[in-house]
mmCIF file of C-alpha atoms in Angstrom:
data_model
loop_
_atom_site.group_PDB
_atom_site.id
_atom_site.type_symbol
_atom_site.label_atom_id
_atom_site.label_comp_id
_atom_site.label_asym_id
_atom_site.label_seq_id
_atom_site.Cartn_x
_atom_site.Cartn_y
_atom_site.Cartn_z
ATOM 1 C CA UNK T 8 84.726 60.976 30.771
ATOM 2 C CA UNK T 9 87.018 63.942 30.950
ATOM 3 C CA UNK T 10 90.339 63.143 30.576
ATOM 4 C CA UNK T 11 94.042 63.475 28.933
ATOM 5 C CA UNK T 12 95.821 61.008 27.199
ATOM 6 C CA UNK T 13 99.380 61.535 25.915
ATOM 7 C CA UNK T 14 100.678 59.715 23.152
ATOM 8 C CA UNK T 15 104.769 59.772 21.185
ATOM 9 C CA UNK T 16 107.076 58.978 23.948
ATOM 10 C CA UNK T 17 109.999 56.402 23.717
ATOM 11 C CA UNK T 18 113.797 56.155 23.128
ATOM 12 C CA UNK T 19 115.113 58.670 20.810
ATOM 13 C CA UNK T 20 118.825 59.713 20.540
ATOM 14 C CA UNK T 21 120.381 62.539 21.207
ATOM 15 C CA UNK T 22 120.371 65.688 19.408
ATOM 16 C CA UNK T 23 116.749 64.294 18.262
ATOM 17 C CA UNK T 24 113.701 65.212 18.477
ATOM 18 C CA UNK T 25 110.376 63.892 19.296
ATOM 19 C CA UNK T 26 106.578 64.799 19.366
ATOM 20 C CA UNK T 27 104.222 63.896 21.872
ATOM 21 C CA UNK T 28 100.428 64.346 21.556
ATOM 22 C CA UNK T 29 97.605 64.616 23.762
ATOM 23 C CA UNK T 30 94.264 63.780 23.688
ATOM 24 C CA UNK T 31 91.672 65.578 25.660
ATOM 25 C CA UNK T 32 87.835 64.562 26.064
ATOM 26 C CA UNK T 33 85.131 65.103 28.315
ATOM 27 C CA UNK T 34 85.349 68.838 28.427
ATOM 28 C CA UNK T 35 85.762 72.167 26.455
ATOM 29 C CA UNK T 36 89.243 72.101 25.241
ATOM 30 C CA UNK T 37 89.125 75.837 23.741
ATOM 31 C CA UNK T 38 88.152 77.187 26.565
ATOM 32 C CA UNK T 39 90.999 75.706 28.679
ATOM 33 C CA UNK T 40 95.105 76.569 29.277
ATOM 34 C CA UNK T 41 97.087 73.428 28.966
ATOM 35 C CA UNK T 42 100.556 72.742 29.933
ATOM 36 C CA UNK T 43 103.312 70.064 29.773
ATOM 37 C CA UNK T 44 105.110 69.123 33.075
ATOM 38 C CA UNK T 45 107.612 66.624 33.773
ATOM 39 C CA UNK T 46 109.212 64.494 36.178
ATOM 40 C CA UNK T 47 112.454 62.777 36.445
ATOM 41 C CA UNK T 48 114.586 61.281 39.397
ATOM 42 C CA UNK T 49 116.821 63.943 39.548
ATOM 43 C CA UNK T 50 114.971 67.081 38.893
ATOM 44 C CA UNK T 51 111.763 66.110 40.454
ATOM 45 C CA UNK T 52 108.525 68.170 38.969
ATOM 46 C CA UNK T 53 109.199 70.589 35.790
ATOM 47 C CA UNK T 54 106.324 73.030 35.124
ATOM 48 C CA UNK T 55 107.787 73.099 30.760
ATOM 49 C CA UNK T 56 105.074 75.272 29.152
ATOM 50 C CA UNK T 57 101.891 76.751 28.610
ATOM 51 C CA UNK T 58 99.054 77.589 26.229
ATOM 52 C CA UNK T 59 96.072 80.146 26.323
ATOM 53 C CA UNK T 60 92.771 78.350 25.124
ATOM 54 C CA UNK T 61 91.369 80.342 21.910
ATOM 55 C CA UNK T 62 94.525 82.839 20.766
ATOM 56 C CA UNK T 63 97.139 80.319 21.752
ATOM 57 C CA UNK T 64 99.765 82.557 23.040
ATOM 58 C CA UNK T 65 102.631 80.777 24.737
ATOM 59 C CA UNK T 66 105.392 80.725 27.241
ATOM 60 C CA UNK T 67 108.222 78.788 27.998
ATOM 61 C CA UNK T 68 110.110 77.738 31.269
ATOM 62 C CA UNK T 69 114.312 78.477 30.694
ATOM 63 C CA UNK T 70 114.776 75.127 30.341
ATOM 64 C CA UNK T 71 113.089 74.775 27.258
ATOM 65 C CA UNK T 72 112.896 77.574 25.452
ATOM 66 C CA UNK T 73 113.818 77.589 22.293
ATOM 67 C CA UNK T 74 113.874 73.453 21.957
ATOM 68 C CA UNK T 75 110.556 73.254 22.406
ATOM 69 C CA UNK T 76 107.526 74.071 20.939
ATOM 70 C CA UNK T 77 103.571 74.060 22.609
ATOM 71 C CA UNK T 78 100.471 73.877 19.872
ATOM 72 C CA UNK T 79 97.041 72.820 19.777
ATOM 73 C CA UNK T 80 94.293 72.087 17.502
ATOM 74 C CA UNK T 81 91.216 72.973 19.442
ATOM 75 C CA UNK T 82 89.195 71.127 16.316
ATOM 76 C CA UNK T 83 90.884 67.760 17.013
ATOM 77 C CA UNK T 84 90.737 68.337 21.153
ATOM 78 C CA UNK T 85 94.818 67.941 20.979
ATOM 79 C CA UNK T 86 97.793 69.110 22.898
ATOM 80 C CA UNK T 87 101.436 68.778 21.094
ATOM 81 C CA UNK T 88 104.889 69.232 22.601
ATOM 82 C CA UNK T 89 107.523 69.357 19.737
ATOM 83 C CA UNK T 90 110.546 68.337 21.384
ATOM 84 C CA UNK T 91 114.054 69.610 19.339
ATOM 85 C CA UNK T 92 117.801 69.533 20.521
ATOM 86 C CA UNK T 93 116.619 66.604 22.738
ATOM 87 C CA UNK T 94 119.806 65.959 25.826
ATOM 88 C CA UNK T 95 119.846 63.023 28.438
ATOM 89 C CA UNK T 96 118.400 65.880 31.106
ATOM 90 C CA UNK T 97 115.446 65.819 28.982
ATOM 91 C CA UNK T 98 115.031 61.955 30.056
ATOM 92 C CA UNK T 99 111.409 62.185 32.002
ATOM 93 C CA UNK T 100 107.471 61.479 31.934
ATOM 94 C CA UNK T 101 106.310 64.275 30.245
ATOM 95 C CA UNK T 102 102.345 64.780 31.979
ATOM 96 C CA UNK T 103 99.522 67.018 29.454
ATOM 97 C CA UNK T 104 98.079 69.216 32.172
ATOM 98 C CA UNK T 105 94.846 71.379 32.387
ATOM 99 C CA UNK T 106 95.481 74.461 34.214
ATOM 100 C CA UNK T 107 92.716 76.323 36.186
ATOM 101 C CA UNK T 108 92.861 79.915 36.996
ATOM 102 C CA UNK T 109 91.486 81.230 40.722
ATOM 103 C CA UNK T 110 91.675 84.280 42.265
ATOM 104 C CA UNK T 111 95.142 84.658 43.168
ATOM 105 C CA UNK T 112 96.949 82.161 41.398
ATOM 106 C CA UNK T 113 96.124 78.698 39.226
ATOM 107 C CA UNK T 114 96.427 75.238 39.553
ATOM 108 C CA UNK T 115 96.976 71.867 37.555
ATOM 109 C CA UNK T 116 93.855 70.520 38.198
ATOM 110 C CA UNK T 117 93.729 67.628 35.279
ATOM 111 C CA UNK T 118 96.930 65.357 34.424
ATOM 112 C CA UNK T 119 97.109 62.502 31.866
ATOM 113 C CA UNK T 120 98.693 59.312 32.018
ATOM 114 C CA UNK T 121 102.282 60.348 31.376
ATOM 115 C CA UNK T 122 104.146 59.553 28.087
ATOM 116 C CA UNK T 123 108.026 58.229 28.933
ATOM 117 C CA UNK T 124 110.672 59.882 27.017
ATOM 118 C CA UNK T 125 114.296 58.406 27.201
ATOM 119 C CA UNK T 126 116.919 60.306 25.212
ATOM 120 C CA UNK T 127 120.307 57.617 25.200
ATOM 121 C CA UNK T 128 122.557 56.197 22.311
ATOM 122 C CA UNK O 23 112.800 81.723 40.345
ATOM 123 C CA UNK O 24 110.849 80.589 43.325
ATOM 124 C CA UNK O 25 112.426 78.425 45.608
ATOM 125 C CA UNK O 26 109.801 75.951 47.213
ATOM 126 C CA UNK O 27 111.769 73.556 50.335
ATOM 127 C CA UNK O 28 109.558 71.148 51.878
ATOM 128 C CA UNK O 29 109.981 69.286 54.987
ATOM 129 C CA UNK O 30 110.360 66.655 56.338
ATOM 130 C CA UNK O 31 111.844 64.600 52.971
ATOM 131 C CA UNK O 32 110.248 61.065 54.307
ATOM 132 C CA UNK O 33 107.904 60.124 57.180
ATOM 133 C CA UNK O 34 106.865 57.582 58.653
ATOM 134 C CA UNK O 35 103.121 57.277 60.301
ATOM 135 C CA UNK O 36 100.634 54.557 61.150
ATOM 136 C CA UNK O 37 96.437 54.219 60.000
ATOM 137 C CA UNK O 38 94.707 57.025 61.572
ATOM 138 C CA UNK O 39 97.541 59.066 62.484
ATOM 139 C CA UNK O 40 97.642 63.097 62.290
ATOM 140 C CA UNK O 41 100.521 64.220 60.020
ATOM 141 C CA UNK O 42 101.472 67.276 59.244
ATOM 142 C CA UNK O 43 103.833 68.981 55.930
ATOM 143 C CA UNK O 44 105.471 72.149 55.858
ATOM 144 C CA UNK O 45 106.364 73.687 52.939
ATOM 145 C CA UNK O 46 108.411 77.142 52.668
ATOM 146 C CA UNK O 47 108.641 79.390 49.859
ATOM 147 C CA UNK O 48 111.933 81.769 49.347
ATOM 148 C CA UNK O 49 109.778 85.055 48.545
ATOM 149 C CA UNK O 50 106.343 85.263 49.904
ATOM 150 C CA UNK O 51 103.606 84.015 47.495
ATOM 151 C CA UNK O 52 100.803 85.069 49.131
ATOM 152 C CA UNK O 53 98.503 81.963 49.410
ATOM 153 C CA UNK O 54 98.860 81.192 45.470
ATOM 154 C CA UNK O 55 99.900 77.342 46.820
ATOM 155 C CA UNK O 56 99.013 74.045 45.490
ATOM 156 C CA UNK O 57 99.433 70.412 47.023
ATOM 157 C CA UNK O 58 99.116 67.247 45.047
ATOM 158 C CA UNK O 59 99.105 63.891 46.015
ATOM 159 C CA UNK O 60 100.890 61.606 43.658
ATOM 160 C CA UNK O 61 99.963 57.961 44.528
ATOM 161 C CA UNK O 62 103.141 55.388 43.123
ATOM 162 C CA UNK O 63 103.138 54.606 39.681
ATOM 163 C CA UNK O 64 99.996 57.645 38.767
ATOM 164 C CA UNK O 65 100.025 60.875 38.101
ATOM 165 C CA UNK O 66 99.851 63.598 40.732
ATOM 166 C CA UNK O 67 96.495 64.617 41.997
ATOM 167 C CA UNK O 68 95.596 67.974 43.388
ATOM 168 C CA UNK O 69 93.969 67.743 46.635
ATOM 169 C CA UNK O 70 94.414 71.568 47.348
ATOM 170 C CA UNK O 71 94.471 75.490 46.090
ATOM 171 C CA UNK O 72 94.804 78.981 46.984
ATOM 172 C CA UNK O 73 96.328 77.363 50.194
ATOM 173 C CA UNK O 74 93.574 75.962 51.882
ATOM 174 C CA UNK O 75 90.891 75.392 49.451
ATOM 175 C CA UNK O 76 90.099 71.808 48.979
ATOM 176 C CA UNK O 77 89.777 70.342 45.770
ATOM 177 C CA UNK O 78 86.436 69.073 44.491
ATOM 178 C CA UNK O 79 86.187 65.372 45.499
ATOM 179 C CA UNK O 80 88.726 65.218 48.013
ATOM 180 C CA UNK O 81 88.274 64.204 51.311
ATOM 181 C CA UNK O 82 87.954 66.251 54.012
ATOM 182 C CA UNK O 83 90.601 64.946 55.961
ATOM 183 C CA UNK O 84 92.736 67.097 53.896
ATOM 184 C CA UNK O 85 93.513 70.509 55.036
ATOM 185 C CA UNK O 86 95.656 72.947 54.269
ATOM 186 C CA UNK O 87 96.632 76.635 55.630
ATOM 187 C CA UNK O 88 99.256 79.565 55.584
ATOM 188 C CA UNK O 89 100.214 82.645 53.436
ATOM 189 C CA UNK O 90 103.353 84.072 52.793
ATOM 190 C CA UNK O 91 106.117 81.927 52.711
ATOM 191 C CA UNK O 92 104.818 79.731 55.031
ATOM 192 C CA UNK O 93 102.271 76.973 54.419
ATOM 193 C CA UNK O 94 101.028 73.361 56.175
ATOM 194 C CA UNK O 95 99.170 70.203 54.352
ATOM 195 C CA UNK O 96 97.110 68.350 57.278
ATOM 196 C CA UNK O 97 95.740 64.774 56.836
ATOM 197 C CA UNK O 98 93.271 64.689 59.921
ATOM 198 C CA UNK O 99 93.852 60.855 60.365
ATOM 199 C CA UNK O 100 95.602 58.299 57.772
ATOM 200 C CA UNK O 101 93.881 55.736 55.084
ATOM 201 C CA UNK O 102 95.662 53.467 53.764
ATOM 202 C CA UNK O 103 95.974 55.238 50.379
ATOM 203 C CA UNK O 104 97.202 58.170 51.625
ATOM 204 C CA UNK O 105 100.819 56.480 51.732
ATOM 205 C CA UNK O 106 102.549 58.352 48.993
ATOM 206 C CA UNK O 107 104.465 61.246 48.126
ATOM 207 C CA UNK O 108 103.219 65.300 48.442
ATOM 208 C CA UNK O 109 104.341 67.932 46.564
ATOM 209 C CA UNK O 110 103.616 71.770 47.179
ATOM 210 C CA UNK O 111 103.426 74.070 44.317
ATOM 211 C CA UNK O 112 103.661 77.687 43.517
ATOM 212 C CA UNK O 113 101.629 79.611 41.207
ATOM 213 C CA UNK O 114 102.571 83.351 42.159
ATOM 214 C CA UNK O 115 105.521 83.459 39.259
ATOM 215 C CA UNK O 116 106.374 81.130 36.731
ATOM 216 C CA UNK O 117 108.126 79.107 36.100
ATOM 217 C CA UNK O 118 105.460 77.842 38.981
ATOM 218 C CA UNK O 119 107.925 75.721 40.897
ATOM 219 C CA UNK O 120 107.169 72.835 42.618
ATOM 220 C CA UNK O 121 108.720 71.365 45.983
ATOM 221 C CA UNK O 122 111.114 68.298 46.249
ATOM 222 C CA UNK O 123 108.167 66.117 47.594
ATOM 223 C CA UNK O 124 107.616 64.800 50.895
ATOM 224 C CA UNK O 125 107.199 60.744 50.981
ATOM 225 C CA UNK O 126 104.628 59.509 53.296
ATOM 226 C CA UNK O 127 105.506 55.667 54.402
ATOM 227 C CA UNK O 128 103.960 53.251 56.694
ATOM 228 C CA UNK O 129 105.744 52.463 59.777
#
């Protein structure tokens, strides 16, 4: 069954940090970019990160950059988002996304579950 | 970045009605556009790509079209489950913005 699972969300204060995880099965996981995107009330939905499939290069969205960290372990079929510095903007579901490249652009083609991060005192 | 405005916010349509959602991109993006569906309580879904390219598995009352900055989702006629919200979605530049969402109700 091909699918993504996230795993680590919950309440953590501020100035924490956090680490979610994601499971993928059902498909080639090296040969695949993954992403994190998120969604809150207020900001609607955040494209965060990305990850190439074998050389894992990276790149960040503004938001993020230099809070958070994107890894994977292509052996273990797992997606991580280190989460650092963590603010109540940062307050979302957090989604493990597959990206597919096309012709002239790419999509998110694969989401998982969601994994609910809440960042209060 | 990219700004992607969709439109209308909210509508409201009955079973087997035509609908149609604009969405509008602030620099043109040639067709690298994406629409989800995201059903309440789920993740979103991608129904379509490179504009007007429909998804594997989705049903064809789905359509999409435009290039540019200009770009329309179609749902031919209304099921039940399609009452939920849309979202368009660039892929031309990151940080691959997504629209505000368009929430489809039943009247």
């Amino acid at each position: 069954q091909v699918q993504l699972v996230e795993s680590g969300g919950g309440l953590v204060q501020p100035g924490g940090s956090l680490r979610l995880s994601c499971a993928a099965s059902g498909f080639v996981f090296s040969d695949h970019y993954m992403s994190w995107v998120r969604q809150s009330p207020e900001k609607g939905l955040e494209w965060l990160a990305y990850i190439t499939g074998r050389d894992s290069s990276v790149y960040y969205s503004n938001s993020v950059k230099g809070r958070f960290t994107i890894s994977r372990d292509n052996g273990e079929n797992s997606l991580y988002l280190q989460m650092n510095s963590l603010t109540a903007d940062d307050t979302a579901i957090y989604y493990c996304v597959r990206r597919i490249y096309y012709h002239s652009g790419s999509n998110f083609d694969l989401w998982g579950q969601g994994a609910l991060v809440t960042v209060s005192s | 970045d990219i700004r992607m405005t969709q439109s209308p916010s909210s509508l409201s349509a009955s079973v087997g009605d035509r609908v149609t959602i604009t969405c509008r991109a602030s620099q043109s993006i040639s067709n690298s556009l994406n629409w989800y569906r995201q059903k309440p309580g789920k993740a979103p879904e991608l129904l379509i790509y490179a504009a007007s390219i429909l998804q594997s598995g989705v049903p064809s009352r789905f359509s999409g079209s435009g290039s540019g900055t200009d770009f329309t989702l179609t749902i031919s006629s209304l099921q039940p489950e399609d009452f939920s919200t849309y979202y368009c979605q660039e892929s031309y530049f990151a940080p691959y913005t997504f629209g505000q969402g368009t929430k489809l109700e039943s009247k």
